[in-house]
mmCIF file of C-alpha atoms in Angstrom:
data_model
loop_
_atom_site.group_PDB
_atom_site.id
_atom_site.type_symbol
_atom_site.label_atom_id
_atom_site.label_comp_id
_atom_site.label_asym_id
_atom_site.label_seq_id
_atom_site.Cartn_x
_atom_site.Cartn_y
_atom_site.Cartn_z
ATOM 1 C CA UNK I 826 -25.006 17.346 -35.052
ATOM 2 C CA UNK I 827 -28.335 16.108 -34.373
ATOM 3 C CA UNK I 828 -29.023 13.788 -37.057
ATOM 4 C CA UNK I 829 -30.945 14.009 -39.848
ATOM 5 C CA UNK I 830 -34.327 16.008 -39.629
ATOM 6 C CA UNK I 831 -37.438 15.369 -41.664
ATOM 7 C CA UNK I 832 -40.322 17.774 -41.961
ATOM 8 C CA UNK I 833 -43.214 17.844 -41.328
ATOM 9 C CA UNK I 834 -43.169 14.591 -39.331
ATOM 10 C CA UNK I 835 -46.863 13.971 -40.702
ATOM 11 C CA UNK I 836 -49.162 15.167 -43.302
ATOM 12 C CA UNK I 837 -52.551 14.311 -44.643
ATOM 13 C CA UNK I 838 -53.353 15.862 -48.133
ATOM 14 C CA UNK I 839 -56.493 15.659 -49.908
ATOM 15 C CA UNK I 840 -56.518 13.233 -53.337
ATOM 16 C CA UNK I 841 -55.292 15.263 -56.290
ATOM 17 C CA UNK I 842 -53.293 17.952 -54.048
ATOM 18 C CA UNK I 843 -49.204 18.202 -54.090
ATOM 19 C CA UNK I 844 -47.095 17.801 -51.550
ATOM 20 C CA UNK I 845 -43.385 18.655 -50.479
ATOM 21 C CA UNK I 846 -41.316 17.122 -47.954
ATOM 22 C CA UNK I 847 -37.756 18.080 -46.813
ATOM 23 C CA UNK I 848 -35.164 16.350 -45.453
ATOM 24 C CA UNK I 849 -32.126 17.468 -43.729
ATOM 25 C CA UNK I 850 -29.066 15.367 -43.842
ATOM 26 C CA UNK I 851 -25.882 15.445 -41.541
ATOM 27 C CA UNK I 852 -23.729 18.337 -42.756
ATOM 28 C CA UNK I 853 -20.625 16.269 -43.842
ATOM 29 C CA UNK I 854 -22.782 14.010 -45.324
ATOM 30 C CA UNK I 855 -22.990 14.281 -48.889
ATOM 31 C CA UNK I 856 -24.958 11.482 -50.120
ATOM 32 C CA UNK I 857 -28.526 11.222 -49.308
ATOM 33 C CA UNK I 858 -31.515 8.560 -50.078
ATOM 34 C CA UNK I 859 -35.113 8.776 -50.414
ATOM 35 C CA UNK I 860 -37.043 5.536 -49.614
ATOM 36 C CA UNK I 861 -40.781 4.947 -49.570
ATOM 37 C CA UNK I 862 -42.383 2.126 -47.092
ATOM 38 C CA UNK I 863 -45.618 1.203 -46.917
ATOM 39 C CA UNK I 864 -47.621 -0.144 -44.014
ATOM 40 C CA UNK I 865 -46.538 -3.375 -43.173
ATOM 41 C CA UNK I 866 -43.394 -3.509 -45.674
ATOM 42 C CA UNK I 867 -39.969 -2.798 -45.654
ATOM 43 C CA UNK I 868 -38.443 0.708 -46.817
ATOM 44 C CA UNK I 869 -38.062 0.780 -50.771
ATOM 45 C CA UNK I 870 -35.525 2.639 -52.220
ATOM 46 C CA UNK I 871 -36.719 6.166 -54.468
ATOM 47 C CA UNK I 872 -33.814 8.284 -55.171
ATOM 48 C CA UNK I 873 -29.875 8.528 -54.253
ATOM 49 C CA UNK I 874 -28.305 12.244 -54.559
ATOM 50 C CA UNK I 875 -24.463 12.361 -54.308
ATOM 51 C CA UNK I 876 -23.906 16.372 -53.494
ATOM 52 C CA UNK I 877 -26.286 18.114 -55.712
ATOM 53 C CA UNK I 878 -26.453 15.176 -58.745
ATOM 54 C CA UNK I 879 -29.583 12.879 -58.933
ATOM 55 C CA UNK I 880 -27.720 9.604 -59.508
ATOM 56 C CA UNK I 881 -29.996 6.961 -59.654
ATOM 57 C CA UNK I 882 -33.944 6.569 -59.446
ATOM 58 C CA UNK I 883 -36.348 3.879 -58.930
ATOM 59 C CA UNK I 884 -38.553 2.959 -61.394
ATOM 60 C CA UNK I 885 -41.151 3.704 -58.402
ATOM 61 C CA UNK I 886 -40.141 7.280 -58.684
ATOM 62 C CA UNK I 887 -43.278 8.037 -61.170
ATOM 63 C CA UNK I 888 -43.159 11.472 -63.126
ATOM 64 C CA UNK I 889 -45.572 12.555 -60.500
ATOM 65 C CA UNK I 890 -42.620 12.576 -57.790
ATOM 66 C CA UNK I 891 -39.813 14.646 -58.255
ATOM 67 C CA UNK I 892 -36.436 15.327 -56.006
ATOM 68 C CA UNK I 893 -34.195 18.018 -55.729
ATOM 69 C CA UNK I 894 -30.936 18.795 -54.011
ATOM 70 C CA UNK I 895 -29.936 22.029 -54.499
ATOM 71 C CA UNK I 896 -26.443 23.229 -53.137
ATOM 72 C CA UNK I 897 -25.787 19.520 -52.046
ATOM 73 C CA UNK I 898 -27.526 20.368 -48.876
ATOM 74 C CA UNK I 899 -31.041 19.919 -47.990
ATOM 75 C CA UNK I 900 -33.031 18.184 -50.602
ATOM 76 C CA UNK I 901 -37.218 17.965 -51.072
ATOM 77 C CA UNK I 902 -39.276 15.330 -52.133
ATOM 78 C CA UNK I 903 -42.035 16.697 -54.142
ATOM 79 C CA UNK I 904 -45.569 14.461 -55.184
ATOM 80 C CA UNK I 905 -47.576 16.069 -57.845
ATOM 81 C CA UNK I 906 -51.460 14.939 -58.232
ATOM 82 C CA UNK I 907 -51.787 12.707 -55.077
ATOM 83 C CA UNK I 908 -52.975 9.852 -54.815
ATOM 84 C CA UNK I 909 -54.272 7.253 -51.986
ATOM 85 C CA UNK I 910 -51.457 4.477 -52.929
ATOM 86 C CA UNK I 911 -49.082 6.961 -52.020
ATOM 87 C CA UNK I 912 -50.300 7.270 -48.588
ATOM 88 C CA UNK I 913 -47.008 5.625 -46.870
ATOM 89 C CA UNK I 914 -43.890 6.834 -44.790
ATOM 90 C CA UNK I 915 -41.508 8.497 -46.506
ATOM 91 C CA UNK I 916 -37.820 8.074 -45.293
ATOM 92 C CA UNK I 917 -34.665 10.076 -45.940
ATOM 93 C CA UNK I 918 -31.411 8.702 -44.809
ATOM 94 C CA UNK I 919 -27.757 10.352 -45.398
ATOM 95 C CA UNK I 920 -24.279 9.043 -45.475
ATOM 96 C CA UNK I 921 -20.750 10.128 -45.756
ATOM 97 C CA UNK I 922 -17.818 8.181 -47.970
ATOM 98 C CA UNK I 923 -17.758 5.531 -50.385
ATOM 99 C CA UNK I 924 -17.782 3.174 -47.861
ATOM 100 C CA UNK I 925 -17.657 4.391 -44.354
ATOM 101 C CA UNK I 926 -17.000 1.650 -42.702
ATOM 102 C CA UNK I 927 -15.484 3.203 -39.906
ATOM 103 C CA UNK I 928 -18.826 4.966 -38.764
ATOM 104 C CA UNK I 929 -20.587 3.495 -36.087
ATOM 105 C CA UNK I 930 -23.850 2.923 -37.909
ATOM 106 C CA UNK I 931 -21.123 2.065 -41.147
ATOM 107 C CA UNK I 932 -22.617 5.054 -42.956
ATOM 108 C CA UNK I 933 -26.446 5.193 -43.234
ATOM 109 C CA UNK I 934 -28.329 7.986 -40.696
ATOM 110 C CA UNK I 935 -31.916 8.185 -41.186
ATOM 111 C CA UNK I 936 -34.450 10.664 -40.272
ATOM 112 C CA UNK I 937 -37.966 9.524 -38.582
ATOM 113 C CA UNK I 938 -39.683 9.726 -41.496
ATOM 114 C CA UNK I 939 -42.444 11.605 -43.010
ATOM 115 C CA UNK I 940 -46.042 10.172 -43.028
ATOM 116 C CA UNK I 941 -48.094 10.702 -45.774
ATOM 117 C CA UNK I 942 -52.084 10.276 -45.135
ATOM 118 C CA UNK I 943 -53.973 11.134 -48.751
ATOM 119 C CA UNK I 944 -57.519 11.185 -48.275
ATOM 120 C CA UNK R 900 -31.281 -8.906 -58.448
ATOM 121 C CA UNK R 901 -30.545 -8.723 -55.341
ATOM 122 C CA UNK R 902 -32.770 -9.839 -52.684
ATOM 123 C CA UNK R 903 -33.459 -10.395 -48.748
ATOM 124 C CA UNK R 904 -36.019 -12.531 -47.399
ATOM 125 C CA UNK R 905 -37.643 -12.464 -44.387
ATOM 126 C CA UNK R 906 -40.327 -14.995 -43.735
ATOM 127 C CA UNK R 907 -41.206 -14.432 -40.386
ATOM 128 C CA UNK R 908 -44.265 -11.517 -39.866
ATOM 129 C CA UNK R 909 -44.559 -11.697 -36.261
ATOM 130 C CA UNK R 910 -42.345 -13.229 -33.332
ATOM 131 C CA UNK R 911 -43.450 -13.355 -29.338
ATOM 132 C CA UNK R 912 -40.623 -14.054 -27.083
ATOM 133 C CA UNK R 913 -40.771 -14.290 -23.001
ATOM 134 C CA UNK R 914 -38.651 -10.801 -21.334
ATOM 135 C CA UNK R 915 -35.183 -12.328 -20.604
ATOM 136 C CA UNK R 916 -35.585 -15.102 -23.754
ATOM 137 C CA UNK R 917 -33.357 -14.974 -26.518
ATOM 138 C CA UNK R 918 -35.006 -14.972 -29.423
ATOM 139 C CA UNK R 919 -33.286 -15.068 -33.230
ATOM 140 C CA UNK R 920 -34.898 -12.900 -35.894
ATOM 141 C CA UNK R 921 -34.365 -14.649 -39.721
ATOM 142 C CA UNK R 922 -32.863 -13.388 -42.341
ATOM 143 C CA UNK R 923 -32.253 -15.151 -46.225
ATOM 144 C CA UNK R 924 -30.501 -12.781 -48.769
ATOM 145 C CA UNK R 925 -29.650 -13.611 -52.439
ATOM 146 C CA UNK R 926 -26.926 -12.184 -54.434
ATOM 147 C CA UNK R 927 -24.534 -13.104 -57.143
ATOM 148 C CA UNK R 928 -21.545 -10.480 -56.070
ATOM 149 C CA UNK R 929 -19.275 -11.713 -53.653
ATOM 150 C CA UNK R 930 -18.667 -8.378 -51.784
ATOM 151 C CA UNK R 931 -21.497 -7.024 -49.654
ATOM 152 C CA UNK R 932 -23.128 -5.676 -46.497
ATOM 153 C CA UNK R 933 -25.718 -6.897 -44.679
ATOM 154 C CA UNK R 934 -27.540 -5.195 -42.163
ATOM 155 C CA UNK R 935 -30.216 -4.974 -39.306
ATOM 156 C CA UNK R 936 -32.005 -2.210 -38.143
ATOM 157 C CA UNK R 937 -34.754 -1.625 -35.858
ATOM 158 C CA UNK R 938 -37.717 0.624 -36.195
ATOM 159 C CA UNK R 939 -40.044 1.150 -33.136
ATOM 160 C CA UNK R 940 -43.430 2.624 -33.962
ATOM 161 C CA UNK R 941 -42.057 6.280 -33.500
ATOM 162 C CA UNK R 942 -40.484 5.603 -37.453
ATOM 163 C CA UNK R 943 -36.933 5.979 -37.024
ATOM 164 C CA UNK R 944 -34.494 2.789 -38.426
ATOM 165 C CA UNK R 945 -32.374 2.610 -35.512
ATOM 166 C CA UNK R 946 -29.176 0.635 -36.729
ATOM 167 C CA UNK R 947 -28.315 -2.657 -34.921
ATOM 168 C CA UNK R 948 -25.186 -4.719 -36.248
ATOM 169 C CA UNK R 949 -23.440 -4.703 -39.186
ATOM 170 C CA UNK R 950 -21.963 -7.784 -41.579
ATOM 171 C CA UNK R 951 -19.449 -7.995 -44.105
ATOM 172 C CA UNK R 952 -19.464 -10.843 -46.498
ATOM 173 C CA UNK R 953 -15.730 -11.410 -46.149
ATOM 174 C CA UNK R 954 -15.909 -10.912 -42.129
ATOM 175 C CA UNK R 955 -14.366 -14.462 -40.493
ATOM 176 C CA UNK R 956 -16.542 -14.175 -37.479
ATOM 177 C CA UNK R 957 -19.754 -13.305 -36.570
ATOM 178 C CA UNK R 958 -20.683 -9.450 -35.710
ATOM 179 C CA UNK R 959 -21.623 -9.221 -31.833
ATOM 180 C CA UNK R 960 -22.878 -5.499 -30.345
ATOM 181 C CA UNK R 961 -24.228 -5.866 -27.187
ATOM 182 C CA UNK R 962 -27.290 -7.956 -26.283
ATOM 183 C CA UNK R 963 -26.924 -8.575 -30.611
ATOM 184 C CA UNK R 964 -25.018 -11.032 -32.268
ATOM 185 C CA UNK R 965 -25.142 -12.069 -36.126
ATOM 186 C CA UNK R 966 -25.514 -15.735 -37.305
ATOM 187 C CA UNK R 967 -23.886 -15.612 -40.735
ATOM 188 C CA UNK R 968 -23.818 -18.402 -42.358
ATOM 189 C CA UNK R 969 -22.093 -17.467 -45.920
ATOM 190 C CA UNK R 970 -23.079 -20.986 -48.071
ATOM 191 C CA UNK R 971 -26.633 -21.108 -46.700
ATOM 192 C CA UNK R 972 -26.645 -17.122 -47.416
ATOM 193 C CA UNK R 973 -28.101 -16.389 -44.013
ATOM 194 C CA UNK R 974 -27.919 -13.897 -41.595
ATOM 195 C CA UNK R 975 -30.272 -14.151 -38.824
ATOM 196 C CA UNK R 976 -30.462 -12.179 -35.553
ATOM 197 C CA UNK R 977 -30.203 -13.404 -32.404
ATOM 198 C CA UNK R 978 -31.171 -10.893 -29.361
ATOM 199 C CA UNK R 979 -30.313 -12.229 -26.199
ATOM 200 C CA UNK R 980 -32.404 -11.361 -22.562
ATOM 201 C CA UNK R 981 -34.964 -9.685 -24.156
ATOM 202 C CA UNK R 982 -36.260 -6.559 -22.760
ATOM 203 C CA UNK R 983 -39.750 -5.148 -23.213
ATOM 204 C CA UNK R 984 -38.120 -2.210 -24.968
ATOM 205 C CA UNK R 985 -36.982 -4.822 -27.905
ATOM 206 C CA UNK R 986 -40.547 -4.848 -28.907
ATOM 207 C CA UNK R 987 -40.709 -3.200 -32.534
ATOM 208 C CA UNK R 988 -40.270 -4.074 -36.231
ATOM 209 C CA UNK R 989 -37.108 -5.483 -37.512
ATOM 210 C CA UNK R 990 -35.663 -4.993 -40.854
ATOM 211 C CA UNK R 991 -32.556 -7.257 -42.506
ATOM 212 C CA UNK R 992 -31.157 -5.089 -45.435
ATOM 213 C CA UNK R 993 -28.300 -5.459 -47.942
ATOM 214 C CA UNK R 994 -26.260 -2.731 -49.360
ATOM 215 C CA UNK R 995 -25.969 -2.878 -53.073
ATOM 216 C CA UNK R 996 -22.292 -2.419 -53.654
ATOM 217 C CA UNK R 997 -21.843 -3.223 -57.712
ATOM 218 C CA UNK R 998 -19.678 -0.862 -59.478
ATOM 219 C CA UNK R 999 -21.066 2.614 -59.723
ATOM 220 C CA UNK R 1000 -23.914 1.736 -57.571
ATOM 221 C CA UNK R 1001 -25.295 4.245 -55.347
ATOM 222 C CA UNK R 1002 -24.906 1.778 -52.266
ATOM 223 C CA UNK R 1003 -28.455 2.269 -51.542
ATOM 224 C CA UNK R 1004 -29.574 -0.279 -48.748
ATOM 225 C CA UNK R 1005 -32.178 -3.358 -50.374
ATOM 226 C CA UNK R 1006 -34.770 -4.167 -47.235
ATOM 227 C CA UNK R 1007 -36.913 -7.102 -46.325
ATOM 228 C CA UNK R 1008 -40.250 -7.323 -45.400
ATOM 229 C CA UNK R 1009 -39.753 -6.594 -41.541
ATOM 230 C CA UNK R 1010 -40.380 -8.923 -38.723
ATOM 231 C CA UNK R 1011 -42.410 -7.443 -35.741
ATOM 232 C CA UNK R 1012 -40.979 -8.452 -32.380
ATOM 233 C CA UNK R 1013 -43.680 -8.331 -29.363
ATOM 234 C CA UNK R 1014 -41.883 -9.607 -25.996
ATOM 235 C CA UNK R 1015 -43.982 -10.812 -23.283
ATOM 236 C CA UNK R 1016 -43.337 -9.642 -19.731
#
């Protein structure tokens, strides 16, 4: 397994235009966070999928954003109507079992991110 | 609410130094995780040491070891003999563990290590 993949690995979008990101977790994985960090900050949290079920979302998560999961497998991070504040690095991570303590990063895997440049 | 703290922006430390990274956190459950990862400026959180609140001794992995003190609710990291390749942003997190929480990892404001050679 070679980790979890993000793509694209950087995109600049014009003010007003959507974008869609993907991330894809471990296989066995089958819980998967979005977070959002902006320059000079630490990663906030978005979204949390468990298989294919939306979970829990952050009050960050505006109606302009919108995740999916389908099949409990991949999952896309869509941004409707950009805007400049949401210029920032967007970061999926994935995990396996309730706790996963065991693991040798205890659970969390995250992809190199996706950078979002709006313009 | 949960919370970490970290008030340090920016750290220089000699190559071979030991230098020790805080970390403050702030929550009312008694069971949780607290973490530190490392991002260089390629993006990805590269994960570093991990401690339990009900762990009796202090994590160690390598060149990293975990000061945890519980009643101070601190958890700074101490990297010892620095290399230049330590030189990126460092992130203390805590893993929200309350009952049907989605375990989703709470992060502080980052520290950026720069080591000297």
């Amino acid at each position: 397994d070679t980790g979890v993949s993000q793509d694209p690995r950087h995109k600049i979008t014009k003010r007003g235009q959507n974008v869609t990101f993907r991330c894809d977790p471990i296989s066995e994985h089958n819980r998967l966070y979005w977070y959002r960090q902006t320059l000079g900050q630490g990663p906030e949290f978005l979204t949390y999928f468990q298989n294919e079920a939306q979970l829990e979302k952050s009050r960050l998560l505006s109606d302009r954003f919108s995740a999916e999961r389908p099949k409990g497998s991949f999952s896309t991070l869509e941004i409707q109507r950009t805007e400049q504040g949401d210029s920032a690095m967007y970061l999926c991570a994935s995990r396996g079992g309730r706790a996963a303590i065991t693991d040798s990063n205890y659970g969390y895997t995250f992809g190199s991110g996706t950078r979002l440049t709006v313009v | 609410a949960q919370k970490i703290t970290q008030t340090q922006p920016g750290m220089f430390v000699q190559e071979k130094e030991a230098v020790t990274l805080d970390c403050t956190y702030d929550t009312s459950d008694p069971s949780y995780g607290l973490f530190w990862y490392k991002q260089p400026s390629s993006g990805e959180m590269i994960f570093l040491i991990y401690q339990g609140s009900y762990d009796q001794q202090n994590a160690t992995e390598g060149r990293y070891s975990l000061n945890f003190q519980k009643a101070r609710k601190s958890a700074n990291l101490v990297i010892s003999a620095s290399q230049l390749g330590d030189s990126a942003m460092y992130f203390c997190a805590m893993r929200d563990v309350r009952m049907d929480s989605s375990y989703k990892l709470i992060f502080g404001s980052g520290t950026r290590l720069l080591v000297r050679p």
